CSV table of C-alpha atoms in Angstrom, one decimal:
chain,number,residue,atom,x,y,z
T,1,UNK,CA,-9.7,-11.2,20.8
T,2,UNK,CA,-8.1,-9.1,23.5
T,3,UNK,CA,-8.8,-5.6,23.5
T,4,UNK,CA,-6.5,-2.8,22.6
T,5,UNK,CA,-5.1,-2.1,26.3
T,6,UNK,CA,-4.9,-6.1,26.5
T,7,UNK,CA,-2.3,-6.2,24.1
T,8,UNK,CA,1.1,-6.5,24.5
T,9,UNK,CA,2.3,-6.8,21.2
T,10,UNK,CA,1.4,-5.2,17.3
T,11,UNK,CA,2.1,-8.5,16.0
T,12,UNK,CA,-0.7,-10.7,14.6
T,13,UNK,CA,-1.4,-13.8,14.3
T,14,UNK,CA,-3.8,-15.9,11.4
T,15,UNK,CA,-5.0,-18.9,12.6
T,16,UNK,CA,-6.1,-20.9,9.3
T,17,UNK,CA,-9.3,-22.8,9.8
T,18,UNK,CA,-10.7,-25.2,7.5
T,19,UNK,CA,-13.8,-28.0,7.1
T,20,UNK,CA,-12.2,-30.9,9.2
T,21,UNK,CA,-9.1,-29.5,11.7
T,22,UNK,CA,-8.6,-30.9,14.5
T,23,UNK,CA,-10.1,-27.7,16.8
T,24,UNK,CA,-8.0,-28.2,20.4
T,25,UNK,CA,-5.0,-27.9,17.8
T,26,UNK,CA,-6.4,-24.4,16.7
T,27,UNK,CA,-8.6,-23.3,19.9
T,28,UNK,CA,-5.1,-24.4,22.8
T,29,UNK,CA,-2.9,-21.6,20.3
T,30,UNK,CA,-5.9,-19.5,20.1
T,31,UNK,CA,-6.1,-19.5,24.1
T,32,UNK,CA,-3.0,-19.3,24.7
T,33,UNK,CA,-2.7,-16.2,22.4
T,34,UNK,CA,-5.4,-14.4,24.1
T,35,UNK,CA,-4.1,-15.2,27.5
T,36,UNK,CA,-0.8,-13.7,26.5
T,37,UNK,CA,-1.6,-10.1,24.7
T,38,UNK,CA,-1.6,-11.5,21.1
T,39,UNK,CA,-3.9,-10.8,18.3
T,40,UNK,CA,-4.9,-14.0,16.8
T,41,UNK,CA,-8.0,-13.9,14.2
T,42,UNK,CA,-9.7,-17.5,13.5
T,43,UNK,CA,-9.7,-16.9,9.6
T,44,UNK,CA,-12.1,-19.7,7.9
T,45,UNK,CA,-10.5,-20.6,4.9
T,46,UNK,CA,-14.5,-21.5,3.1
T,47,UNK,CA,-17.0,-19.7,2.1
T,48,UNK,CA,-19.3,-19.2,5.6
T,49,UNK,CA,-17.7,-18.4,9.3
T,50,UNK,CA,-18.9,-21.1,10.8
T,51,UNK,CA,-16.8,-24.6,10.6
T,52,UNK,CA,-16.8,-27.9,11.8
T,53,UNK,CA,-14.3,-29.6,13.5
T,54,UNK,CA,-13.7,-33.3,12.3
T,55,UNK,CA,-15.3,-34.3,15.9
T,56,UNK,CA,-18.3,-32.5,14.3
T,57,UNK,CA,-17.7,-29.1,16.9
T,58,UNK,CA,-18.7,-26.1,15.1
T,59,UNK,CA,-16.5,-23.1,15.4
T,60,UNK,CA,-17.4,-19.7,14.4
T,61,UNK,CA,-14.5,-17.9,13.1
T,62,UNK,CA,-13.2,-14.4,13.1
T,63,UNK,CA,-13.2,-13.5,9.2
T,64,UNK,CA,-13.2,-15.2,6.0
T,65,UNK,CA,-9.9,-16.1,3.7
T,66,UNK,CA,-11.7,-14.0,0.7
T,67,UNK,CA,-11.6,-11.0,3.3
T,68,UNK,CA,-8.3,-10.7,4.5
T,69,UNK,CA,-5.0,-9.9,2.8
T,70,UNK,CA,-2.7,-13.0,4.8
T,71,UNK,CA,0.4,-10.7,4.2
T,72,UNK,CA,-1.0,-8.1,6.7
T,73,UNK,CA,-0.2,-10.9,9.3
T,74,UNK,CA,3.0,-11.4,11.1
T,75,UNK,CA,2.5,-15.4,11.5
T,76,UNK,CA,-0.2,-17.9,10.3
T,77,UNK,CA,-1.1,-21.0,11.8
T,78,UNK,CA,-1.8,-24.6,10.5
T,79,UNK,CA,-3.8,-26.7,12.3
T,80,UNK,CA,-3.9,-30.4,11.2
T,81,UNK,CA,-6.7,-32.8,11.0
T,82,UNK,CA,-8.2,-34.9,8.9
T,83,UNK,CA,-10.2,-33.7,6.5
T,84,UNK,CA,-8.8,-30.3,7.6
T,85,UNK,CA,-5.4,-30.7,6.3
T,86,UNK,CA,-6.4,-31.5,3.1
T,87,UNK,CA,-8.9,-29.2,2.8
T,88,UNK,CA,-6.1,-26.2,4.0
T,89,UNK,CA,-4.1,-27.4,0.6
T,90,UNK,CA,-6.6,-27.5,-1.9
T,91,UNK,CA,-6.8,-23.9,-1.1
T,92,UNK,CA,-4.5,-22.2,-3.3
T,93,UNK,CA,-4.2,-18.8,-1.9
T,94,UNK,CA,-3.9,-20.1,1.3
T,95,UNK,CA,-0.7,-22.2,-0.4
T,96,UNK,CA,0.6,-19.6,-2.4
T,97,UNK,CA,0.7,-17.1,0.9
T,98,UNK,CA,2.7,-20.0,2.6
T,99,UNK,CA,4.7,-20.5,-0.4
T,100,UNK,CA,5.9,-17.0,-0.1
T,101,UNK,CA,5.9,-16.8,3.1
T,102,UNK,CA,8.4,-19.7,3.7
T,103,UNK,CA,10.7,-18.3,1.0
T,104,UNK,CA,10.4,-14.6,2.2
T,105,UNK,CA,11.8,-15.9,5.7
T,106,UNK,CA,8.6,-15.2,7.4
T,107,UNK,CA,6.6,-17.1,10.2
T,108,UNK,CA,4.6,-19.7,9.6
T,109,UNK,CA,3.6,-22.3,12.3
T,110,UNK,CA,2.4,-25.7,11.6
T,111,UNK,CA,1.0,-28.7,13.7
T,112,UNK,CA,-0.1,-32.5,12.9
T,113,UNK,CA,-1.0,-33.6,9.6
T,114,UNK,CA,-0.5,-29.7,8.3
T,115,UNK,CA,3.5,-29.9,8.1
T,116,UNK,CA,3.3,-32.3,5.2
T,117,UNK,CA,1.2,-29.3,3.5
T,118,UNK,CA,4.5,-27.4,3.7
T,119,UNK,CA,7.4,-30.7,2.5
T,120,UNK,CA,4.8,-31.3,-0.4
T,121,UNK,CA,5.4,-27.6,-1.4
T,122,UNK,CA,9.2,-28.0,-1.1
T,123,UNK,CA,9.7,-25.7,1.7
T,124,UNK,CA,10.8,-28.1,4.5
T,125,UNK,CA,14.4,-29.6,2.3
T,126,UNK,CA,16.7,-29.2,5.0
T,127,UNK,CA,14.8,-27.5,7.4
T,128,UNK,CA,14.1,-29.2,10.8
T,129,UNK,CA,10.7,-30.2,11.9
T,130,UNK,CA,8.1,-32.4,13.1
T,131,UNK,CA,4.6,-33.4,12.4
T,132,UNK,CA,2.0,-36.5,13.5
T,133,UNK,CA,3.7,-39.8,13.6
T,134,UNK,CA,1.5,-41.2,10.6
T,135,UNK,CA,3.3,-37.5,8.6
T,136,UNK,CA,6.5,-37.7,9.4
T,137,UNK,CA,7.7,-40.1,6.3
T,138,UNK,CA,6.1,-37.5,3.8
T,139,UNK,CA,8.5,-34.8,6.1
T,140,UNK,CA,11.6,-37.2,5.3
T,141,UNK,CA,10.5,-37.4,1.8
T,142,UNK,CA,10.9,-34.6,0.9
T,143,UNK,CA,14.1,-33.5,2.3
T,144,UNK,CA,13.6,-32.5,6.0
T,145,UNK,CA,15.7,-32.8,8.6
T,146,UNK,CA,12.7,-34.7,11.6
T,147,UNK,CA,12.5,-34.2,15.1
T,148,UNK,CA,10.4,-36.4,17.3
T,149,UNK,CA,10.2,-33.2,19.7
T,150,UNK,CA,6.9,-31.7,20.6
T,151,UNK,CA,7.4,-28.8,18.9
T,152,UNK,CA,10.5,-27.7,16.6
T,153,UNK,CA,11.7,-24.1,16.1
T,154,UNK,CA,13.6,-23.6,12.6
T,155,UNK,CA,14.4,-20.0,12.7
T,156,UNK,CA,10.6,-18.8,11.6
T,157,UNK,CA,9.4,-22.0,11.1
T,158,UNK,CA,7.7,-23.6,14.3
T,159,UNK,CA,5.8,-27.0,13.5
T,160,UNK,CA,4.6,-29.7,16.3
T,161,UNK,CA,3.2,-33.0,16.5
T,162,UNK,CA,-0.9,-33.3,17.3
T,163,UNK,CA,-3.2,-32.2,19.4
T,164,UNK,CA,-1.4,-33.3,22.7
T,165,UNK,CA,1.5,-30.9,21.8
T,166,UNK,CA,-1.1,-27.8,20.4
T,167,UNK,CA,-0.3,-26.4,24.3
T,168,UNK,CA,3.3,-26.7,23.6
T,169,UNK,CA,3.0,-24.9,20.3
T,170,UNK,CA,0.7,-21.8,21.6
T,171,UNK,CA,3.4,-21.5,24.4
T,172,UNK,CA,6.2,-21.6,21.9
T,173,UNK,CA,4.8,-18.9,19.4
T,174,UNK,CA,4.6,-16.6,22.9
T,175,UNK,CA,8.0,-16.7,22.7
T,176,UNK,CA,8.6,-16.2,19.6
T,177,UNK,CA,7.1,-12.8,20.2
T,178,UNK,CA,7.3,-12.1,23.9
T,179,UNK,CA,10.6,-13.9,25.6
T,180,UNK,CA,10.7,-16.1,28.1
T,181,UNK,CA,9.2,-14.4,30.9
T,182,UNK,CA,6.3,-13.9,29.0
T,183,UNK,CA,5.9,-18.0,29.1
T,184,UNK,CA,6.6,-18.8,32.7
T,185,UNK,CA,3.7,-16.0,33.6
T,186,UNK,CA,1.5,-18.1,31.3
T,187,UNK,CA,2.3,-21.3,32.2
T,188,UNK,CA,1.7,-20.1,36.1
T,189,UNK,CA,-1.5,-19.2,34.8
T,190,UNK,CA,-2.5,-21.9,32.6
T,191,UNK,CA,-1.0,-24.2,35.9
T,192,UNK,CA,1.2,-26.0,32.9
T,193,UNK,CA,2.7,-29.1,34.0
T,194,UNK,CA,5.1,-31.2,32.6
């Protein structure tokens, strides 16, 4: 986490991390994050800090769920994977923060499998957004508006499509808090190419 004269914003950042995610989808924000000022705490969503990745990598994470109030954040973050994503629904307060979230008009960013967390909730009817090709029917199912984009920017909803794109979406929530300029010093730094 950067320290206090590394930061360059208040805002902060939740990154939600269950048994099974897809860690480059959480660890690329995470990076990215850091590298930019940003306050992003790895909050396990279980009951010890360290987790494994569904490629059996072991993170250890910043805090637990039961420790934090998720309202004291300013965005929180949805990695996908599978067994993550499923794992990050059958937590309730983890679904009932998002629920509220979604409806209070506040940021919530989602990538992969973890978009179809938020249509099965309702949230995503007539909202734009994307999610992993094998996700995108439950997305249409339930009334969103899909995007094959890497990532997709709905007012305070940012979601994007797997692991590949996880750069895209750390880069795109730096903008959301810090403007443009704050992303082309990062990409020069990161040496981002596309």
């Amino acid at each position: 986490m950067p320290t206090p004269d590394q930061l360059t914003t208040d805002k902060k950042i939740a990154v939600l991390i269950a048994e099974g995610l897809e860690e480059v989808e959480a660890l690329a924000v995470v990076d990215l994050l850091y590298r930019a000022g940003i306050r992003a705490d790895m909050i396990a969503v279980g009951q010890s800090l360290q987790v494994t990745s569904s490629h059996r990598i072991i993170l250890t994470c910043d805090r637990l769920l039961a420790e934090v109030d998720l309202s004291d954040y300013d965005m929180v973050v949805l990695p996908g994977g599978i067994p993550g994503t499923p794992n990050l629904k059958a937590t309730a307060p983890l679904v009932e923060e998002v629920t509220a979230r979604m409806r209070q008009g506040r940021a919530v960013a989602a990538i992969c499998a973890a978009p179809s967390i938020l249509a099965e909730e309702g949230l995503l009817e007539g909202r734009r957004a994307t999610a992993n090709p094998a996700f995108m029917a439950v997305l249409a199912e339930h009334g969103a508006r899909t995007s094959e984009a890497s990532v997709v920017v709905d007012g305070n909803l940012l979601t994007s499509r797997g692991m590949a794109t996880a750069v895209d979406l750390g880069l795109e929530i730096v903008r959301f808090y810090l403007g443009d300029d704050a992303v082309e010093d990062l990409k020069a730094k990161v040496v981002y190419q596309r």
